[in-house]
XYZ file of C-alpha atoms in Angstrom:
491
model
C 26.972 3.047 34.767
C 24.348 2.112 32.080
C 20.697 3.293 32.702
C 18.553 0.480 33.401
C 16.565 -0.750 30.502
C 12.775 -0.296 30.933
C 11.033 -3.579 31.759
C 9.196 -5.489 28.754
C 5.872 -4.200 28.145
C 3.267 -6.976 28.352
C 0.432 -5.999 25.815
C -1.881 -8.937 25.450
C -2.057 -8.259 21.593
C 0.622 -6.680 19.394
C 0.249 -5.932 15.605
C 3.363 -5.057 13.440
C 2.741 -2.784 10.632
C 0.785 0.442 9.928
C -0.702 -0.293 6.640
C -4.336 -1.230 6.045
C -3.827 -4.828 7.340
C -2.238 -3.952 10.643
C -4.460 -0.731 11.342
C -7.774 -2.684 10.509
C -6.322 -5.742 12.744
C -5.619 -3.237 15.778
C -8.785 -1.317 15.460
C -10.860 -4.506 15.337
C -9.006 -6.078 18.341
C -9.360 -2.615 20.130
C -13.012 -2.807 19.650
C -13.202 -6.339 20.748
C -11.289 -5.797 24.014
C -12.063 -2.074 25.033
C -10.435 -2.455 28.573
C -7.000 -3.991 27.124
C -4.157 -2.264 25.615
C -3.461 -2.978 21.804
C -0.008 -2.219 20.735
C 0.737 -1.105 17.013
C 4.216 -1.142 16.077
C 4.954 0.863 13.173
C 8.216 2.148 11.306
C 6.592 5.049 9.779
C 5.112 8.258 11.397
C 1.814 7.916 9.234
C -0.379 5.053 9.296
C -3.002 4.102 6.704
C -6.643 4.046 7.615
C -9.759 2.943 5.711
C -12.508 5.617 5.187
C -15.744 6.256 3.632
C -16.132 2.357 3.587
C -19.184 1.212 1.442
C -20.476 -2.441 1.352
C -21.469 -2.497 -2.492
C -22.975 -6.243 -2.617
C -22.517 -9.122 -0.096
C -18.812 -9.193 -0.842
C -17.787 -6.058 -2.991
C -16.668 -3.188 -0.906
C -15.452 0.190 -1.873
C -13.280 2.455 0.529
C -10.682 5.255 0.191
C -7.331 4.849 2.045
C -6.276 7.730 3.973
C -2.853 8.549 5.424
C -3.313 9.818 8.986
C -1.127 10.541 11.718
C -0.964 7.921 14.390
C -2.214 10.245 16.887
C -5.501 10.184 15.296
C -5.927 6.543 15.476
C -5.391 6.994 19.450
C -8.160 9.614 19.388
C -10.506 7.139 17.932
C -9.342 3.904 20.047
C -8.017 5.250 23.252
C -6.713 1.563 24.123
C -4.306 1.572 20.759
C -0.985 2.287 21.901
C 1.545 3.246 18.803
C 4.918 2.443 19.042
C 6.734 4.278 16.145
C 9.946 1.998 15.594
C 10.715 -0.846 13.356
C 10.998 -4.333 14.487
C 14.571 -5.684 15.131
C 14.218 -9.211 16.169
C 11.391 -11.590 16.927
C 11.782 -14.121 19.864
C 9.068 -16.591 19.269
C 9.728 -18.859 22.243
C 9.920 -16.061 24.551
C 6.759 -14.440 23.077
C 8.530 -11.255 22.695
C 9.536 -8.684 19.839
C 12.645 -6.468 20.133
C 12.174 -2.985 18.527
C 14.808 -0.857 16.705
C 14.658 1.499 19.797
C 15.981 -1.491 22.009
C 12.765 -1.965 23.991
C 11.211 -5.420 24.218
C 7.345 -6.178 23.890
C 5.908 -9.288 25.423
C 2.779 -10.596 23.695
C 0.235 -13.261 24.098
C -0.725 -13.045 20.541
C 1.031 -11.402 17.853
C -0.058 -10.477 14.363
C 2.660 -9.527 11.552
C 1.196 -7.194 9.045
C 4.667 -5.658 7.903
C 3.617 -5.584 4.090
C 6.023 -5.940 1.328
C 8.657 -3.896 -0.452
C 8.779 -2.903 -4.053
C 10.818 -5.335 -6.262
C 13.461 -3.200 -7.998
C 14.608 -3.977 -11.168
C 18.010 -2.935 -9.978
C 19.235 -1.832 -6.413
C 21.133 1.327 -5.578
C 20.771 3.230 -9.230
C 19.947 6.763 -8.542
C 17.931 6.773 -11.705
C 15.718 4.018 -10.875
C 12.614 4.722 -8.759
C 10.653 2.143 -7.211
C 6.801 3.482 -6.711
C 4.786 1.822 -3.961
C 3.895 4.400 -1.399
C 3.185 8.076 -0.924
C 6.876 9.070 0.052
C 7.980 7.447 -3.309
C 5.210 8.859 -5.290
C 6.343 12.511 -4.144
C 9.954 11.722 -4.915
C 8.723 10.880 -8.358
C 6.740 14.179 -8.829
C 9.850 16.221 -7.796
C 11.857 14.117 -10.669
C 9.071 14.419 -13.064
C 9.077 18.610 -13.282
C 12.575 18.099 -15.121
C 12.018 15.063 -17.061
C 11.596 15.033 -20.949
C 11.265 11.295 -21.261
C 11.035 8.526 -18.600
C 10.741 4.840 -18.926
C 8.191 2.810 -16.918
C 8.977 -0.917 -16.301
C 5.970 -3.125 -15.207
C 2.475 -4.060 -15.731
C 0.579 -3.812 -12.699
C -2.087 -1.402 -11.469
C 0.579 1.330 -10.440
C 2.354 1.328 -13.940
C -1.316 1.567 -15.571
C -2.261 4.411 -13.434
C 1.108 6.344 -14.010
C 0.992 5.992 -17.667
C -2.728 7.298 -17.717
C -1.608 10.212 -15.574
C 1.481 11.585 -16.965
C 1.336 14.430 -19.117
C 3.972 16.524 -21.096
C 6.679 13.880 -20.994
C 7.608 11.185 -23.465
C 6.751 7.683 -21.876
C 8.347 4.291 -22.857
C 6.398 1.550 -21.432
C 8.076 -1.880 -21.404
C 6.138 -4.675 -20.475
C 6.931 -8.288 -20.204
C 3.402 -9.541 -21.697
C 1.717 -9.283 -24.977
C -0.827 -6.769 -23.469
C -1.224 -4.057 -21.104
C -2.494 -4.884 -17.289
C -2.131 -8.488 -17.568
C -2.676 -9.093 -13.933
C -6.129 -7.437 -14.302
C -7.135 -7.712 -17.989
C -7.090 -9.849 -21.009
C -6.120 -8.573 -24.473
C -9.640 -7.433 -25.009
C -9.944 -5.279 -21.957
C -6.425 -4.054 -22.714
C -7.420 -2.924 -26.185
C -10.520 -1.424 -24.850
C -8.516 0.759 -22.375
C -5.792 1.534 -24.766
C -7.954 3.314 -27.220
C -8.680 5.843 -24.215
C -4.998 6.577 -23.881
C -4.855 7.760 -27.540
C -7.934 9.900 -26.975
C -7.455 13.191 -25.602
C -8.298 13.361 -21.820
C -11.193 15.737 -20.761
C -10.019 18.384 -18.719
C -12.497 17.955 -16.301
C -11.084 15.607 -13.689
C -13.281 13.843 -11.211
C -12.896 15.775 -7.846
C -11.921 13.096 -5.064
C -13.183 13.629 -1.492
C -10.308 12.684 0.181
C -7.994 14.545 2.679
C -4.553 13.728 2.767
C -1.999 13.710 5.260
C 1.927 13.653 4.181
C 4.801 13.165 6.288
C 6.030 16.725 5.162
C 4.584 18.732 7.924
C 6.126 16.690 10.485
C 9.449 17.585 12.024
C 12.410 16.546 9.734
C 14.130 14.421 12.501
C 11.085 12.345 13.215
C 11.472 11.439 9.403
C 15.066 10.718 9.292
C 14.690 8.461 12.427
C 12.544 6.051 10.703
C 15.301 5.965 8.224
C 14.806 5.771 4.370
C 14.561 1.930 4.152
C 11.617 1.564 6.428
C 9.257 1.877 3.591
C 5.769 3.615 4.263
C 2.706 1.784 3.515
C 1.420 0.913 -0.061
C -0.176 3.524 -2.179
C -4.207 3.970 -2.266
C -6.224 3.343 -5.259
C -6.171 7.190 -5.969
C -2.707 7.749 -4.866
C -1.763 9.883 -7.956
C -4.820 12.483 -7.256
C -3.232 15.943 -6.007
C 0.072 14.916 -7.617
C 0.951 16.886 -10.417
C 1.897 14.474 -12.846
C 3.167 16.938 -15.757
C 6.536 16.919 -17.334
C 8.605 19.637 -19.020
C 6.962 19.474 -22.486
C 3.574 21.246 -23.528
C 1.413 18.157 -24.872
C -0.537 15.443 -23.263
C 0.163 11.995 -24.125
C 3.096 10.585 -25.563
C 3.414 6.952 -25.039
C 5.304 4.036 -26.695
C 4.702 0.410 -25.531
C 7.116 -2.180 -25.865
C 5.712 -5.500 -25.440
C 6.976 -9.000 -24.531
C 10.319 -7.479 -23.160
C 12.195 -6.988 -20.156
C 15.113 -4.862 -18.794
C 18.290 -6.437 -19.912
C 21.025 -3.920 -18.675
C 21.100 -0.311 -17.475
C 23.951 1.908 -18.327
C 24.883 5.327 -16.877
C 25.937 8.085 -19.231
C 29.478 7.704 -19.099
C 29.478 3.875 -19.477
C 27.156 4.001 -22.417
C 29.667 6.487 -24.226
C 32.623 4.344 -23.526
C 30.674 1.448 -24.940
C 29.828 3.310 -27.986
C 26.550 1.935 -28.156
C 23.600 3.267 -30.273
C 20.195 4.179 -28.620
C 17.106 5.109 -30.374
C 14.766 8.294 -30.620
C 11.293 7.983 -29.349
C 9.364 6.134 -32.007
C 6.900 8.575 -34.035
C 4.131 7.036 -36.344
C 6.054 3.938 -37.193
C 8.575 5.760 -39.258
C 11.932 4.395 -39.576
C 13.639 4.253 -35.990
C 16.588 6.854 -36.047
C 19.807 6.881 -33.835
C 19.298 9.268 -30.974
C 21.776 12.301 -30.773
C 20.751 13.644 -27.333
C 22.698 12.359 -24.449
C 20.511 10.900 -21.412
C 21.529 10.434 -17.809
C 20.478 6.693 -18.007
C 19.964 4.165 -20.767
C 17.945 0.949 -20.656
C 18.859 -1.967 -22.857
C 15.658 -4.351 -23.484
C 15.620 -7.914 -24.049
C 14.456 -7.054 -27.593
C 17.722 -5.503 -28.229
C 16.176 -1.917 -28.314
C 18.055 0.817 -26.301
C 16.380 3.996 -25.073
C 17.801 6.914 -23.225
C 15.883 8.698 -20.597
C 15.930 10.865 -17.516
C 14.958 8.220 -15.126
C 13.192 4.830 -14.954
C 10.292 3.816 -12.942
C 9.992 0.403 -11.475
C 6.725 -0.709 -10.999
C 7.125 -4.484 -10.890
C 5.256 -5.313 -8.016
C 6.324 -6.274 -4.400
C 7.868 -9.099 -2.315
C 6.628 -9.567 1.154
C 8.893 -8.386 4.083
C 9.510 -11.745 5.645
C 11.096 -14.466 3.526
C 9.021 -17.708 3.724
C 6.441 -19.550 1.570
C 6.646 -20.138 -2.120
C 6.137 -16.411 -2.994
C 8.099 -15.140 -0.392
C 5.235 -14.813 2.364
C 4.527 -16.087 5.817
C 2.328 -19.314 5.227
C -0.972 -18.851 7.017
C -3.779 -21.296 7.739
C -7.433 -20.670 7.438
C -7.349 -18.767 10.767
C -4.367 -16.686 9.510
C -2.286 -18.623 11.890
C 1.466 -19.090 11.023
C 3.452 -21.993 11.775
C 4.729 -20.390 14.933
C 2.761 -20.636 18.310
C 0.335 -17.436 18.903
C 1.576 -15.702 15.835
C -0.618 -14.780 12.990
C -0.265 -12.648 9.994
C -2.303 -10.801 7.371
C -1.879 -8.450 4.265
C 0.810 -8.619 1.853
C 3.171 -10.342 3.978
C 1.208 -13.638 4.123
C 0.760 -16.405 1.654
C -2.750 -18.199 1.972
C -2.031 -21.860 2.193
C -5.506 -23.314 2.885
C -7.708 -25.069 0.473
C -8.832 -22.211 -1.476
C -12.467 -21.651 -2.788
C -12.580 -22.509 -6.653
C -13.664 -18.773 -7.272
C -10.961 -17.011 -4.803
C -7.281 -16.378 -5.229
C -4.999 -14.213 -3.283
C -3.601 -11.116 -4.709
C -1.891 -8.603 -2.773
C -4.516 -5.681 -3.029
C -6.084 -3.292 -0.596
C -9.185 -5.037 -0.471
C -7.485 -8.321 0.785
C -5.319 -6.446 3.351
C -8.373 -4.982 4.901
C -10.371 -8.592 4.845
C -7.448 -10.193 6.080
C -6.668 -7.887 9.052
C -10.301 -7.848 10.012
C -10.337 -11.632 9.988
C -7.127 -12.058 11.705
C -8.328 -9.975 14.642
C -11.423 -11.946 14.750
C -9.436 -15.179 14.848
C -7.062 -13.912 17.545
C -9.711 -12.775 19.824
C -11.755 -16.373 19.279
C -8.657 -18.294 20.065
C -7.791 -16.216 23.294
C -11.234 -16.632 24.513
C -11.438 -20.326 23.455
C -14.211 -19.823 20.960
C -14.150 -21.434 17.414
C -14.737 -19.008 14.355
C -16.062 -19.930 10.912
C -13.863 -18.964 7.743
C -14.931 -15.347 6.747
C -17.092 -15.399 3.546
C -15.128 -12.818 1.812
C -12.734 -15.709 0.719
C -15.423 -17.420 -1.003
C -15.239 -15.188 -3.962
C -12.567 -12.799 -5.243
C -14.019 -9.529 -5.692
C -12.278 -6.234 -6.437
C -13.503 -2.903 -7.535
C -11.153 -0.271 -8.705
C -10.741 2.598 -11.295
C -8.570 2.579 -14.368
C -8.250 5.400 -16.891
C -11.482 6.976 -14.967
C -13.509 3.756 -15.859
C -14.884 1.967 -12.908
C -13.600 -1.891 -12.829
C -14.932 -4.766 -11.236
C -13.143 -8.059 -11.140
C -15.093 -11.117 -9.811
C -14.036 -14.577 -9.204
C -11.660 -16.227 -11.814
C -11.863 -13.202 -13.947
C -8.953 -14.187 -16.224
C -9.860 -17.821 -16.146
C -6.882 -18.418 -13.713
C -6.169 -22.098 -13.197
C -9.071 -23.039 -15.386
C -6.827 -24.414 -18.404
C -8.305 -24.557 -21.589
C -11.620 -25.916 -20.142
C -13.459 -22.657 -20.363
C -15.463 -20.307 -22.527
C -15.635 -16.588 -22.628
C -18.559 -14.282 -23.517
C -18.077 -10.756 -24.373
C -20.160 -7.461 -24.696
C -18.205 -4.141 -25.505
C -19.413 -0.969 -26.448
C -16.512 1.210 -27.357
C -15.731 4.137 -24.988
C -18.467 2.963 -22.504
C -18.398 -0.367 -21.534
C -16.537 -3.977 -21.683
C -18.085 -7.085 -20.011
C -16.326 -10.326 -20.165
C -17.632 -13.527 -18.587
C -15.723 -16.633 -17.917
C -17.974 -19.707 -18.148
C -17.119 -23.481 -17.219
C -19.815 -26.367 -17.837
C -22.373 -23.801 -18.046
C -21.589 -22.055 -14.845
C -20.216 -18.523 -14.295
C -16.627 -18.650 -13.058
C -15.734 -15.097 -13.274
C -16.111 -11.686 -14.790
C -14.637 -8.476 -15.613
C -16.933 -5.403 -15.801
C -15.475 -2.121 -17.035
C -17.869 1.072 -17.193
C -21.086 1.567 -15.401
C -22.535 -1.840 -16.179
C -24.690 -2.149 -12.720
C -24.271 -6.014 -13.327
C -21.753 -6.629 -10.281
C -24.238 -7.670 -7.952
C -26.299 -10.189 -10.136
C -22.818 -11.717 -11.396
C -21.650 -12.091 -7.810
C -24.652 -14.030 -6.966
C -24.465 -16.221 -10.149
C -20.847 -17.102 -9.484
C -21.656 -17.673 -5.695
C -24.670 -20.217 -6.309
C -22.882 -21.655 -9.398
C -26.324 -22.100 -10.984
C -26.424 -23.777 -14.741
C -26.911 -21.102 -17.128
C -26.488 -23.197 -20.373
C -30.071 -22.661 -21.236
C -29.446 -18.709 -21.511
C -26.610 -19.228 -24.037
C -25.754 -15.908 -25.422
C -28.754 -14.132 -24.158
C -26.869 -13.751 -20.718
C -25.182 -10.703 -22.050
C -27.892 -9.448 -24.398
C -28.270 -5.744 -23.560
C -32.017 -5.796 -24.505
C -32.652 -8.618 -21.847
C -32.515 -7.283 -18.417
C -30.642 -10.080 -16.750
C -31.233 -8.875 -13.148
C -34.869 -9.742 -13.681
C -34.057 -13.446 -14.232
C -31.775 -13.858 -11.279
C -32.994 -11.885 -8.022
């Protein structure tokens, strides 16, 4: 006779996903309803927690992302019950989710924060690594110790970080744009940063105060149970710290950039031999390109007709949400983070904002937004369940993100790349090589966005100027004159 199934657990609030959005949402609900159980369903044995949170200005915030065991979350919030299992099925009519372990969990309100998965350039190839979370970063490090040459495909934050951190290994970096980091920078900022790649890195690395939990220490069976395809949560802004990114060769940077191209085809060694194709050596000082006599485990043919052999390929080409709806594959949410299904909310990478957005905010699948959305979704769920109304959170009024690239502080505000402004805008620049790069996006005399690289101390002033949309035409070029203390004007 079959053992009776446990009766469905009826949590009032159920959150799916142990990344920043899910954990922030669960913590917020737990604070709101201290006497209720909040269920957090996560496929991974570790969760992501926000630590060292600092509010830099009204909207800019800085924090670290730390992997913690889910038991630590329970210690901080005794009313959060963590269920370590993937979700198999959502029965929205019955207000119930079924987890991989066969249990059912009935909810009154559900928030889906199940993140996104890496877009791999090619599925199932052992030489292609997708980097998105700490597990894959560790895998990457194991491979790198034996590597003489690797190829990085992609132009987002992770590709930028990797290229800067890798030493002692040839790197061929293929991007589909004209300049590096196009999601974050224009060509000018890219140029400012690229000069740093060529300069030798100083040995003194800035120490990061951050403890790390990995899944290593846990019993191995706990790991294999959560199956390899249940991807862990995304990487933090300093994910490469503490990883020893050194290949086999004894030199610092060797980077060759191939722009305006994508991967056309990937060949394994045998296939490549049979086809008798020719591949190139690592380009040195723009001398004539020569054919490569060395045999590599894998070969990449780019759309610009060049072929390079390498030890492995890193696919850092962004993410696709884990549920397939919305134009970009995300679950559409309204201005209260509510999906089209009753009592189901969504936050973080999995969702697509579909309200009338502020003219200086855009959704980008970043840490800061995952935290803000998780926090706001919890507020909305709480308000809805007690019948209160709630105003849109002001963090959605202005896009604001702070990060580090190549050891520079980088602040992005508003339409920092003139996103959606068409040709009707002007740019103002101030750049001190090796120290700072400031770009302001203006439209009809008003500041719409800014990129600040380096210690500029202008973020708060610029944030206010973008938010209050003051007409700055009369200041003209003086706006960025380093001899004029702009903060004095606008406080």
